[in-house]
């Protein structure tokens, strides 16, 4: 196992994040950004800039059970992972959903 230490300067809640990762591991900061973008695409009226890693998505005005079902479908179609409504409901932030899917 080879570990690298890298610093990334980004936007939103991931500024100045220092990340260690295994080259074989599929979880990188770029994947989190991609997940956030995919998550944001499920919303029609919410500006994508409102959706960040630390966004409490249940508090978004547009959040609904239909969008929740879209997120469950996103997990299956884009990431090949099955999550339940109860697991999604237990998540607080977008990053929590990312971690749930990543760790399945």
Short mmCIF file of C-alpha atoms in Angstrom, two decimals, residues 13-102:
data_model
loop_
_atom_site.label_atom_id
_atom_site.label_comp_id
_atom_site.label_asym_id
_atom_site.label_seq_id
_atom_site.Cartn_x
_atom_site.Cartn_y
_atom_site.Cartn_z
CA UNK A 13 -16.51 23.40 3.11
CA UNK A 14 -13.50 21.54 1.74
CA UNK A 15 -11.00 24.42 1.83
CA UNK A 16 -7.55 23.56 3.11
CA UNK A 17 -8.40 19.89 3.44
CA UNK A 18 -5.42 17.63 3.88
CA UNK A 19 -6.14 14.18 2.54
CA UNK A 20 -4.23 10.91 2.78
CA UNK A 21 -5.29 8.20 0.41
CA UNK A 22 -4.28 4.83 -0.89
CA UNK A 23 -3.72 4.93 -4.65
CA UNK A 24 -6.06 1.93 -4.99
CA UNK A 25 -8.81 3.55 -2.93
CA UNK A 26 -11.61 5.07 -4.98
CA UNK A 27 -12.39 7.89 -2.54
CA UNK A 28 -10.72 11.18 -3.36
CA UNK A 29 -11.67 14.78 -2.96
CA UNK A 30 -12.49 14.94 -6.66
CA UNK A 31 -15.01 12.12 -6.22
CA UNK A 32 -16.65 14.04 -3.38
CA UNK A 33 -16.95 17.08 -5.63
CA UNK A 34 -18.40 14.91 -8.40
CA UNK A 35 -20.88 13.38 -5.94
CA UNK A 36 -21.96 16.83 -4.75
CA UNK A 37 -22.54 17.86 -8.38
CA UNK A 38 -24.56 14.68 -9.03
CA UNK A 39 -26.53 15.25 -5.82
CA UNK A 40 -27.27 18.85 -6.83
CA UNK A 41 -28.57 17.71 -10.24
CA UNK A 42 -31.49 16.02 -8.48
CA UNK A 43 -32.91 19.43 -7.58
CA UNK A 44 -34.79 21.59 -10.08
CA UNK A 45 -35.12 24.89 -8.22
CA UNK A 46 -32.25 24.85 -5.73
CA UNK A 47 -29.09 26.59 -6.89
CA UNK A 48 -26.20 24.13 -7.07
CA UNK A 49 -24.03 26.54 -5.05
CA UNK A 50 -26.27 25.90 -2.03
CA UNK A 51 -25.33 22.23 -2.03
CA UNK A 52 -21.99 21.67 -0.35
CA UNK A 53 -20.41 18.80 1.57
CA UNK A 54 -21.72 20.18 4.87
CA UNK A 55 -25.17 21.13 3.56
CA UNK A 56 -28.01 19.81 5.76
CA UNK A 57 -30.01 18.64 2.77
CA UNK A 58 -33.20 17.83 4.70
CA UNK A 59 -33.46 21.57 5.46
CA UNK A 60 -33.49 22.58 1.80
CA UNK A 61 -36.86 24.03 0.82
CA UNK A 62 -37.07 21.75 -2.22
CA UNK A 63 -36.22 18.52 -0.33
CA UNK A 64 -38.98 15.94 -0.68
CA UNK A 65 -39.51 12.20 -0.64
CA UNK A 66 -39.39 12.27 -4.44
CA UNK A 67 -35.90 13.76 -4.38
CA UNK A 68 -34.98 11.20 -1.73
CA UNK A 69 -36.02 8.48 -4.15
CA UNK A 70 -33.91 10.16 -6.82
CA UNK A 71 -30.88 10.04 -4.51
CA UNK A 72 -31.51 6.32 -3.85
CA UNK A 73 -31.69 5.76 -7.62
CA UNK A 74 -28.52 7.84 -8.11
CA UNK A 75 -26.67 5.61 -5.64
CA UNK A 76 -27.73 2.53 -7.59
CA UNK A 77 -27.26 3.76 -11.15
CA UNK A 78 -24.12 5.90 -10.80
CA UNK A 79 -22.32 4.08 -8.00
CA UNK A 80 -23.77 0.55 -8.08
CA UNK A 81 -24.74 0.73 -4.39
CA UNK A 82 -28.14 0.11 -2.80
CA UNK A 83 -29.20 2.36 0.04
CA UNK A 84 -32.51 2.41 1.87
CA UNK A 85 -34.81 5.28 2.71
CA UNK A 86 -34.03 4.75 6.39
CA UNK A 87 -30.28 4.98 5.73
CA UNK A 88 -30.78 8.17 3.72
CA UNK A 89 -33.00 9.63 6.44
CA UNK A 90 -30.28 8.97 9.03
CA UNK A 91 -27.82 11.09 7.05
CA UNK A 92 -27.58 14.75 7.98
CA UNK A 93 -25.25 16.25 5.38
CA UNK A 94 -24.47 15.59 1.74
CA UNK A 95 -21.08 14.27 2.82
CA UNK A 96 -22.86 11.79 5.11
CA UNK A 97 -24.69 10.42 2.06
CA UNK A 98 -21.40 10.28 0.16
CA UNK A 99 -19.81 8.32 3.01
CA UNK A 100 -22.81 5.99 3.26
CA UNK A 101 -22.54 5.12 -0.43
CA UNK A 102 -18.75 4.90 -0.39
#
